[in-house]
Coordinates of C-alpha atoms in Angstrom, one line a residue:
X487 CA 27.1 62.5 -13.2
X488 CA 25.0 62.3 -10.3
X489 CA 24.7 58.9 -8.6
X490 CA 21.5 56.8 -8.4
X491 CA 19.7 56.6 -5.3
X492 CA 16.5 54.4 -5.0
X493 CA 13.6 56.4 -3.6
X494 CA 12.3 55.1 0.0
X495 CA 9.1 53.8 -1.6
X496 CA 11.2 51.5 -4.3
X497 CA 13.6 50.4 -1.1
X498 CA 10.4 49.4 0.8
X499 CA 8.9 47.5 -1.8
X500 CA 12.4 45.6 -2.5
X501 CA 12.5 44.9 1.3
X502 CA 8.8 43.6 1.2
X503 CA 9.6 41.4 -2.1
X504 CA 12.5 39.9 0.1
X505 CA 10.6 39.3 3.1
X506 CA 7.7 37.4 1.5
X507 CA 10.4 35.4 -0.8
X508 CA 12.0 34.3 2.7
X509 CA 8.8 33.4 4.2
X510 CA 7.9 31.1 1.2
X511 CA 11.2 29.3 1.3
X512 CA 10.8 28.9 5.2
X513 CA 7.4 27.5 4.6
X514 CA 8.6 24.9 1.7
X515 CA 11.5 23.9 4.1
X516 CA 8.8 23.3 7.0
X517 CA 6.7 21.1 4.9
X518 CA 9.4 19.1 3.2
X519 CA 10.8 18.6 7.0
X520 CA 7.4 17.6 8.2
X521 CA 6.1 15.5 5.8
X522 CA 6.0 12.1 7.3
X523 CA 8.8 9.4 6.1
X524 CA 7.6 6.0 4.7
X525 CA 10.1 3.9 6.4
X526 CA 10.4 0.3 5.0
X527 CA 11.7 -3.0 6.1
X528 CA 12.5 -6.2 4.5
X529 CA 10.0 -9.1 4.9
X530 CA 10.4 -12.7 3.8
X531 CA 7.4 -13.3 1.6
X532 CA 5.7 -16.1 -0.1
X533 CA 2.5 -16.6 -2.5
X534 CA 0.8 -19.9 -1.2
X535 CA -2.2 -22.0 -2.2
X536 CA -4.1 -23.9 0.6
X537 CA -7.1 -26.0 1.0
X538 CA -8.1 -23.8 3.9
X539 CA -7.8 -20.1 2.5
X540 CA -7.0 -20.6 -1.1
X541 CA -4.5 -18.1 -2.4
X542 CA -2.7 -15.9 0.0
X543 CA 0.6 -13.8 0.4
X544 CA 2.5 -13.9 3.6
X545 CA 5.1 -11.2 4.7
X546 CA 6.9 -12.4 8.0
X547 CA 9.9 -10.1 9.9
X548 CA 11.2 -10.6 13.2
X549 CA 8.6 -8.3 14.8
X550 CA 5.2 -8.9 12.6
X551 CA 3.4 -11.1 10.0
X552 CA 0.7 -10.1 7.6
X553 CA -1.4 -12.4 5.5
X554 CA -3.1 -10.8 2.5
X555 CA -6.2 -13.1 1.4
X556 CA -6.7 -12.8 -2.5
X557 CA -5.9 -9.1 -2.2
X558 CA -4.8 -6.5 0.2
X559 CA -8.1 -5.5 1.2
X560 CA -8.8 -8.4 3.5
X561 CA -5.6 -9.4 5.8
X562 CA -4.5 -10.8 9.0
X563 CA -2.0 -8.8 10.7
X564 CA -0.1 -9.5 14.3
X565 CA 3.1 -7.9 15.7
X566 CA 5.4 -8.0 18.7
X567 CA 5.4 -7.8 21.5
X568 CA 1.9 -9.1 22.3
X569 CA 1.0 -10.7 18.8
X570 CA -2.5 -10.0 19.2
X571 CA -4.0 -11.4 15.7
X572 CA -6.4 -9.1 14.0
X573 CA -8.4 -10.3 10.9
X574 CA -9.6 -7.3 9.0
X575 CA -11.7 -6.5 5.8
X576 CA -10.7 -3.1 4.8
X577 CA -14.1 -2.5 2.7
X578 CA -16.5 -3.7 4.7
X579 CA -14.9 -2.5 7.9
X580 CA -15.5 -5.7 9.7
X581 CA -13.2 -7.6 11.8
X582 CA -11.9 -9.8 14.6
X583 CA -9.1 -10.1 17.1
X584 CA -7.5 -13.0 19.1
X585 CA -4.7 -13.4 21.8
X586 CA -1.8 -15.1 20.0
X587 CA -2.6 -18.1 22.4
X588 CA -6.1 -18.3 21.5
X589 CA -5.4 -18.1 17.5
X590 CA -3.3 -20.9 17.8
X591 CA -5.5 -22.8 20.1
X592 CA -8.7 -22.3 18.0
X593 CA -10.1 -23.7 14.8
X594 CA -10.2 -21.0 12.0
X595 CA -13.9 -21.1 10.5
X596 CA -12.7 -20.6 6.8
X597 CA -15.5 -21.0 4.1
X598 CA -14.7 -23.9 1.9
X599 CA -16.8 -26.9 3.2
X600 CA -13.8 -29.0 4.4
X601 CA -12.8 -29.5 7.9
X602 CA -9.0 -29.9 7.5
X603 CA -8.4 -29.5 11.3
X604 CA -6.9 -32.9 11.7
X605 CA -3.9 -31.9 10.1
X606 CA -2.6 -29.6 12.8
X607 CA -2.9 -32.8 15.0
X608 CA -0.9 -35.1 12.9
X609 CA 2.2 -36.7 14.2
X610 CA 5.4 -36.1 12.2
X611 CA 8.6 -37.7 11.8
X612 CA 11.6 -36.5 9.9
X613 CA 12.8 -38.7 6.9
X614 CA 15.1 -36.4 5.0
X615 CA 16.6 -33.1 4.3
X616 CA 16.6 -31.8 0.9
X617 CA 17.9 -28.4 -0.4
X618 CA 15.0 -26.8 -2.3
X619 CA 15.6 -23.3 -4.3
X620 CA 19.0 -23.0 -2.1
X621 CA 16.9 -23.4 1.0
X622 CA 17.7 -26.1 3.6
X623 CA 14.4 -28.2 3.8
X624 CA 13.2 -31.1 6.2
X625 CA 11.0 -33.7 4.8
X626 CA 8.4 -35.3 7.5
X627 CA 5.8 -38.0 7.0
X628 CA 2.6 -38.2 8.6
X629 CA 3.4 -40.9 11.3
X630 CA 1.7 -43.0 14.0
X631 CA 2.8 -44.9 17.0
X632 CA 3.8 -47.9 16.4
X633 CA 3.0 -51.1 18.7
X634 CA 6.6 -50.9 20.1
X635 CA 5.9 -47.0 21.1
X636 CA 8.2 -45.5 18.2
X637 CA 6.8 -43.2 15.8
X638 CA 6.6 -44.8 12.1
X639 CA 5.4 -43.7 9.0
X640 CA 1.3 -44.2 8.5
X641 CA 0.4 -47.6 7.2
X642 CA -3.2 -46.5 6.3
X643 CA -5.4 -43.7 6.3
X644 CA -4.0 -40.1 5.3
X645 CA -0.5 -40.5 4.2
X646 CA 1.6 -37.8 2.8
X647 CA 4.9 -35.7 3.1
X648 CA 5.1 -32.4 5.0
X649 CA 8.1 -29.9 3.5
X650 CA 9.1 -27.2 5.7
X651 CA 12.2 -24.6 5.0
X652 CA 14.8 -23.0 7.2
X653 CA 14.4 -19.2 7.2
X654 CA 16.1 -16.3 9.0
X655 CA 14.8 -13.2 10.6
X656 CA 11.6 -14.4 11.0
X657 CA 9.9 -14.9 14.5
X658 CA 8.9 -17.9 16.0
X659 CA 5.8 -16.5 16.7
X660 CA 5.0 -15.1 13.4
X661 CA 5.7 -18.8 12.1
X662 CA 3.3 -20.2 14.1
X663 CA 0.4 -17.7 13.4
X664 CA 0.9 -18.5 9.8
X665 CA 0.8 -22.3 10.3
X666 CA -2.5 -22.2 12.5
X667 CA -4.0 -19.7 9.8
X668 CA -3.2 -22.2 6.7
X669 CA -4.3 -25.2 8.8
X670 CA -0.5 -26.8 9.1
X671 CA 1.1 -28.6 12.0
X672 CA 3.3 -26.3 14.1
X673 CA 7.1 -26.6 13.6
X674 CA 10.1 -24.5 14.0
X675 CA 10.4 -23.6 10.0
X676 CA 8.4 -22.3 7.5
X677 CA 5.6 -24.5 5.5
X678 CA 6.2 -25.3 2.0
X679 CA 4.1 -27.9 1.0
X680 CA 1.9 -30.6 2.3
X681 CA 0.7 -33.6 0.0
X682 CA -1.4 -36.5 0.6
X683 CA -0.5 -39.6 -1.0
X684 CA -3.3 -40.9 -3.2
X685 CA -6.0 -38.4 -2.3
X686 CA -5.8 -36.3 -5.0
X687 CA -9.0 -34.2 -6.3
X688 CA -8.0 -32.1 -9.4
X689 CA -10.2 -29.2 -10.2
X690 CA -11.9 -29.6 -13.8
X691 CA -14.3 -26.7 -13.8
X692 CA -17.1 -27.8 -10.9
X693 CA -16.2 -31.6 -11.0
X694 CA -13.5 -33.4 -8.9
X695 CA -11.1 -36.0 -10.5
X696 CA -9.7 -38.7 -8.2
X697 CA -6.2 -40.2 -8.4
X698 CA -2.5 -39.2 -8.0
X699 CA -1.4 -36.7 -4.8
X700 CA -3.4 -33.8 -3.2
X701 CA -1.6 -30.6 -2.4
X702 CA -3.0 -29.2 0.9
X703 CA -0.4 -26.4 0.7
X704 CA 2.0 -25.5 -2.1
X705 CA 4.1 -22.8 -2.5
X706 CA 4.8 -20.9 -5.8
X707 CA 7.0 -18.1 -4.9
X708 CA 9.5 -17.2 -1.8
X709 CA 11.2 -13.9 -1.8
X710 CA 12.8 -11.2 0.6
X711 CA 11.1 -7.9 -0.2
X712 CA 11.3 -4.4 1.2
X713 CA 7.9 -3.3 2.4
X714 CA 6.4 -0.3 4.0
X715 CA 6.3 -0.6 7.8
X716 CA 2.8 0.5 7.5
X717 CA 1.5 -3.0 6.4
X718 CA 1.8 -4.4 9.5
X719 CA -0.2 -1.5 11.7
X720 CA -3.2 -2.8 13.3
X721 CA -6.8 -1.3 11.8
X722 CA -8.0 1.5 14.3
X723 CA -11.2 0.3 14.6
X724 CA -13.8 -2.0 13.2
X725 CA -17.2 -3.8 13.5
X726 CA -16.6 -7.1 15.5
X727 CA -17.7 -10.7 13.7
X728 CA -17.6 -13.7 15.4
X729 CA -16.2 -16.3 12.5
X730 CA -13.6 -15.6 10.2
X731 CA -15.9 -16.2 7.2
X732 CA -18.1 -13.1 7.9
X733 CA -14.7 -11.3 7.3
X734 CA -13.1 -13.1 4.5
X735 CA -15.5 -13.7 2.2
X736 CA -17.4 -10.5 0.8
X737 CA -18.8 -9.8 -2.8
X738 CA -17.3 -6.2 -2.7
X739 CA -13.6 -7.6 -2.0
X740 CA -13.1 -10.8 -3.9
X741 CA -14.4 -13.6 -5.5
X742 CA -17.0 -16.1 -3.8
X743 CA -15.4 -18.6 -2.0
X744 CA -16.0 -21.1 -4.2
X745 CA -14.3 -19.3 -7.0
X746 CA -11.5 -18.2 -4.3
X747 CA -11.1 -22.2 -3.3
X748 CA -10.8 -23.0 -7.4
X749 CA -8.4 -20.2 -7.9
X750 CA -5.8 -21.9 -5.1
X751 CA -5.4 -24.8 -7.6
X752 CA -4.8 -23.4 -11.0

Protein backbone atom coordinates (compact mmCIF):
# COMPACT_ATOMS: atom_id res chain seq x y z
CA UNK A 1 0.00 0.00 0.00
CA UNK A 2 1.48 3.37 -0.95
CA UNK A 3 2.28 5.67 1.99
CA UNK A 4 0.16 8.81 2.52
CA UNK A 5 1.94 12.05 1.67
CA UNK A 6 0.13 15.37 2.30
CA UNK A 7 0.00 17.79 -0.59
CA UNK A 8 2.08 20.97 -0.37
CA UNK A 9 -1.14 23.02 -0.09
CA UNK A 10 -2.35 20.96 2.86
CA UNK A 11 1.01 21.30 4.60
CA UNK A 12 0.84 25.07 4.11
CA UNK A 13 -2.65 25.29 5.58
CA UNK A 14 -1.59 23.26 8.63
CA UNK A 15 1.43 25.49 9.20
CA UNK A 16 -0.78 28.57 8.85
CA UNK A 17 -3.25 27.26 11.47
CA UNK A 18 -0.36 26.43 13.81
CA UNK A 19 1.11 29.90 13.40
CA UNK A 20 -2.28 31.53 14.08
CA UNK A 21 -2.72 29.47 17.25
CA UNK A 22 0.76 30.46 18.43
CA UNK A 23 0.03 34.16 17.88
CA UNK A 24 -3.31 33.88 19.73
CA UNK A 25 -1.67 32.10 22.68
CA UNK A 26 1.06 34.71 22.85
CA UNK A 27 -1.57 37.50 22.88
CA UNK A 28 -3.48 35.85 25.75
CA UNK A 29 -0.30 35.52 27.82
CA UNK A 30 0.65 39.12 27.04
CA UNK A 31 -2.78 40.42 28.07
CA UNK A 32 -2.64 38.45 31.30
CA UNK A 33 0.81 39.75 32.16
CA UNK A 34 0.00 43.35 31.23
CA UNK A 35 -3.21 43.47 33.32
CA UNK A 36 -2.64 45.78 36.31
CA UNK A 37 -2.45 44.08 39.68
CA UNK A 38 -4.89 45.24 42.34
CA UNK A 39 -2.61 45.39 45.36
CA UNK A 40 -4.24 45.45 48.77
CA UNK A 41 -3.04 46.36 52.24
CA UNK A 42 -4.30 46.06 55.76
CA UNK A 43 -5.88 49.09 57.38
CA UNK A 44 -7.31 49.93 60.77
CA UNK A 45 -10.94 50.87 60.15
CA UNK A 46 -13.70 52.34 62.31
CA UNK A 47 -17.26 53.51 61.78
CA UNK A 48 -17.98 56.61 63.82
CA UNK A 49 -20.61 59.26 64.46
CA UNK A 50 -19.61 62.78 65.38
CA UNK A 51 -21.39 66.05 65.89
CA UNK A 52 -19.04 67.60 63.32
CA UNK A 53 -19.39 65.39 60.24
CA UNK A 54 -22.15 62.91 61.08
CA UNK A 55 -21.52 59.28 60.08
CA UNK A 56 -18.06 58.48 58.73
CA UNK A 57 -15.83 55.49 58.08
CA UNK A 58 -12.06 55.87 58.40
CA UNK A 59 -9.15 53.78 57.15
CA UNK A 60 -5.72 54.32 58.68
CA UNK A 61 -2.32 52.74 57.89
CA UNK A 62 1.33 53.54 58.50
CA UNK A 63 1.38 55.46 55.23
CA UNK A 64 -2.07 56.95 54.67
CA UNK A 65 -5.51 57.91 55.98
CA UNK A 66 -8.91 58.07 54.29
CA UNK A 67 -12.24 59.20 55.73
CA UNK A 68 -15.48 58.49 53.84
CA UNK A 69 -18.33 60.86 54.68
CA UNK A 70 -21.69 59.11 54.50
CA UNK A 71 -20.56 57.12 51.45
CA UNK A 72 -17.44 56.60 49.36
CA UNK A 73 -18.36 59.39 46.92
CA UNK A 74 -17.15 62.13 49.25
CA UNK A 75 -13.92 61.54 51.09
CA UNK A 76 -10.76 62.94 52.64
CA UNK A 77 -7.39 61.40 51.81
CA UNK A 78 -3.81 62.07 52.89
CA UNK A 79 -0.63 60.02 52.60
CA UNK A 80 3.09 60.01 53.24
CA UNK A 81 5.52 61.55 52.77
CA UNK A 82 3.95 65.01 52.61
CA UNK A 83 0.59 64.10 54.24
CA UNK A 84 -1.11 66.72 52.09
CA UNK A 85 -4.85 66.63 52.89
CA UNK A 86 -7.38 66.54 50.05
CA UNK A 87 -11.17 66.66 50.52
CA UNK A 88 -12.97 65.54 47.35
CA UNK A 89 -16.48 65.03 45.96
CA UNK A 90 -16.20 62.46 43.15
CA UNK A 91 -19.64 63.33 41.73
CA UNK A 92 -19.37 67.12 41.53
CA UNK A 93 -15.58 66.97 40.99
CA UNK A 94 -15.13 69.70 43.60
CA UNK A 95 -12.39 69.60 46.20
CA UNK A 96 -9.87 71.39 48.35
CA UNK A 97 -6.34 70.68 49.52
CA UNK A 98 -4.20 71.82 52.42
CA UNK A 99 -0.79 71.08 53.80
CA UNK A 100 -0.63 68.82 56.85
CA UNK A 101 0.30 71.72 59.15
CA UNK A 102 -2.47 73.96 57.83
CA UNK A 103 -5.13 71.24 58.19
CA UNK A 104 -4.24 70.73 61.84
CA UNK A 105 -4.22 74.46 62.53
CA UNK A 106 -7.45 75.51 60.81
CA UNK A 107 -11.09 75.03 61.84
CA UNK A 108 -12.97 72.91 59.25
CA UNK A 109 -16.28 74.55 58.30
CA UNK A 110 -18.64 71.59 58.53
CA UNK A 111 -22.27 72.52 58.01
CA UNK A 112 -24.08 71.38 61.14
CA UNK A 113 -24.81 74.77 62.62
CA UNK A 114 -22.71 74.02 65.70
CA UNK A 115 -19.30 75.38 66.57
CA UNK A 116 -17.48 72.62 68.41
CA UNK A 117 -14.00 73.99 67.83
CA UNK A 118 -13.68 74.51 71.57
CA UNK A 119 -13.16 70.74 71.95
CA UNK A 120 -9.65 70.50 70.40
CA UNK A 121 -8.44 73.19 72.80
CA UNK A 122 -9.61 71.38 75.95
CA UNK A 123 -7.08 70.30 78.55
CA UNK A 124 -7.12 66.60 79.42
CA UNK A 125 -6.39 64.77 82.67
CA UNK A 126 -5.86 61.00 82.66
CA UNK A 127 -8.10 59.25 85.19
CA UNK A 128 -8.15 55.61 84.07
CA UNK A 129 -6.83 52.86 81.80
CA UNK A 130 -9.81 50.69 80.80
CA UNK A 131 -9.67 47.77 78.38
CA UNK A 132 -12.38 48.05 75.73
CA UNK A 133 -12.97 45.32 73.17
CA UNK A 134 -9.59 43.87 74.09
CA UNK A 135 -7.77 47.14 73.43
CA UNK A 136 -5.82 49.15 75.97
CA UNK A 137 -7.49 52.53 76.35
CA UNK A 138 -7.01 55.77 78.23
CA UNK A 139 -9.83 57.64 79.94
CA UNK A 140 -9.36 61.41 80.14
CA UNK A 141 -11.61 63.96 81.79
CA UNK A 142 -11.90 67.53 80.53
CA UNK A 143 -9.73 69.51 82.92
CA UNK A 144 -8.80 72.98 84.05
CA UNK A 145 -5.93 74.55 85.93
CA UNK A 146 -6.49 74.73 89.67
CA UNK A 147 -5.40 77.73 91.78
CA UNK A 148 -2.33 75.70 92.76
CA UNK A 149 -1.32 75.43 89.11
CA UNK A 150 -2.19 71.74 88.73
CA UNK A 151 -4.65 70.12 86.35
CA UNK A 152 -7.95 69.11 87.93
CA UNK A 153 -11.29 67.84 86.60
CA UNK A 154 -13.54 70.69 85.56
CA UNK A 155 -15.79 71.96 88.33
CA UNK A 156 -18.21 73.64 85.94
CA UNK A 157 -18.93 74.29 82.30
CA UNK A 158 -18.56 71.42 79.84
CA UNK A 159 -17.52 68.40 81.88
CA UNK A 160 -16.96 65.04 80.26
CA UNK A 161 -14.82 62.03 79.36
CA UNK A 162 -12.62 61.46 76.33
CA UNK A 163 -11.74 57.80 75.65
CA UNK A 164 -8.89 56.86 73.29
CA UNK A 165 -7.51 53.45 72.25
CA UNK A 166 -4.02 52.23 71.45
CA UNK A 167 -3.66 51.03 67.84
CA UNK A 168 -0.71 49.49 66.03
CA UNK A 169 0.57 50.13 62.53
CA UNK A 170 -0.98 53.59 62.25
CA UNK A 171 1.06 56.71 61.54
CA UNK A 172 0.79 59.57 64.07
CA UNK A 173 0.02 61.91 61.16
CA UNK A 174 -2.97 59.77 60.18
CA UNK A 175 -4.32 59.97 63.74
CA UNK A 176 -3.84 63.73 63.97
CA UNK A 177 -5.58 64.34 60.63
CA UNK A 178 -8.55 62.24 61.76
CA UNK A 179 -8.70 64.00 65.14
CA UNK A 180 -8.78 67.42 63.47
CA UNK A 181 -11.42 66.21 61.01
CA UNK A 182 -13.85 65.15 63.76
CA UNK A 183 -12.94 68.09 66.03
CA UNK A 184 -11.19 66.12 68.77
CA UNK A 185 -8.17 66.98 70.96
CA UNK A 186 -4.76 66.03 69.56
CA UNK A 187 -3.51 62.92 71.40
CA UNK A 188 -1.27 59.98 70.52
CA UNK A 189 -4.06 57.36 70.37
CA UNK A 190 -7.23 56.71 68.37
CA UNK A 191 -10.32 58.71 69.50
CA UNK A 192 -13.15 56.38 70.52
CA UNK A 193 -15.67 58.46 72.41
CA UNK A 194 -16.23 61.95 73.78
CA UNK A 195 -19.11 62.28 76.22
CA UNK A 196 -20.27 65.57 77.72
CA UNK A 197 -22.00 65.04 81.06
CA UNK A 198 -25.52 66.35 81.48
CA UNK A 199 -25.69 68.09 78.11
CA UNK A 200 -27.61 65.47 76.15
CA UNK A 201 -29.63 66.36 73.10
CA UNK A 202 -31.14 63.08 71.87
CA UNK A 203 -32.90 63.52 68.55
CA UNK A 204 -36.66 62.89 68.45
CA UNK A 205 -37.67 63.73 64.92
CA UNK A 206 -36.71 67.38 64.61
CA UNK A 207 -36.94 68.09 68.35
CA UNK A 208 -34.22 68.13 70.97
CA UNK A 209 -34.75 66.46 74.35
CA UNK A 210 -32.54 67.59 77.22
CA UNK A 211 -31.03 65.43 79.96
CA UNK A 212 -28.41 62.69 80.34
CA UNK A 213 -25.10 62.58 78.45
CA UNK A 214 -24.24 63.91 75.00
CA UNK A 215 -21.95 61.95 72.70
CA UNK A 216 -19.94 64.36 70.58
CA UNK A 217 -18.11 61.32 69.20
CA UNK A 218 -19.00 57.63 69.33
CA UNK A 219 -17.60 54.52 67.62
CA UNK A 220 -19.84 51.64 66.56
CA UNK A 221 -17.25 49.28 65.04
CA UNK A 222 -13.50 48.73 64.91
CA UNK A 223 -11.72 46.17 62.75
CA UNK A 224 -8.70 45.47 60.61
CA UNK A 225 -9.62 45.15 56.94
CA UNK A 226 -7.89 44.52 53.63
CA UNK A 227 -8.42 47.46 51.29
CA UNK A 228 -7.15 48.19 47.78
CA UNK A 229 -4.19 50.55 47.81
CA UNK A 230 -6.02 52.65 45.23
CA UNK A 231 -8.37 54.10 47.86
CA UNK A 232 -5.46 56.21 49.10
CA UNK A 233 -4.71 57.78 45.71
CA UNK A 234 -5.16 61.53 45.39
CA UNK A 235 -7.75 62.69 42.83
CA UNK A 236 -6.04 63.81 39.62
CA UNK A 237 -7.88 67.13 39.41
CA UNK A 238 -10.86 68.98 40.86
CA UNK A 239 -12.58 72.34 40.95
CA UNK A 240 -11.13 74.11 44.00
CA UNK A 241 -13.58 75.25 46.66
CA UNK A 242 -13.00 77.54 49.64
CA UNK A 243 -14.99 75.72 52.33
CA UNK A 244 -15.63 72.13 53.34
CA UNK A 245 -19.40 72.66 53.22
CA UNK A 246 -19.21 73.31 49.47
CA UNK A 247 -17.73 69.83 48.99
CA UNK A 248 -19.25 67.70 51.71
CA UNK A 249 -22.95 68.33 51.17
CA UNK A 250 -24.60 67.99 47.79
CA UNK A 251 -27.96 66.58 46.81
CA UNK A 252 -26.33 64.39 44.18
CA UNK A 253 -24.12 62.52 46.60
CA UNK A 254 -25.76 62.29 50.00
CA UNK A 255 -28.57 63.41 52.26
CA UNK A 256 -28.98 67.01 53.28
CA UNK A 257 -26.79 68.22 56.11
CA UNK A 258 -29.74 68.01 58.53
CA UNK A 259 -30.45 64.37 57.65
CA UNK A 260 -26.77 63.48 57.77
CA UNK A 261 -26.52 65.04 61.24
CA UNK A 262 -29.60 63.20 62.52
CA UNK A 263 -28.37 59.90 61.08
CA UNK A 264 -25.21 60.21 63.16
CA UNK A 265 -27.19 59.60 66.32
CA UNK A 266 -29.48 56.75 65.27
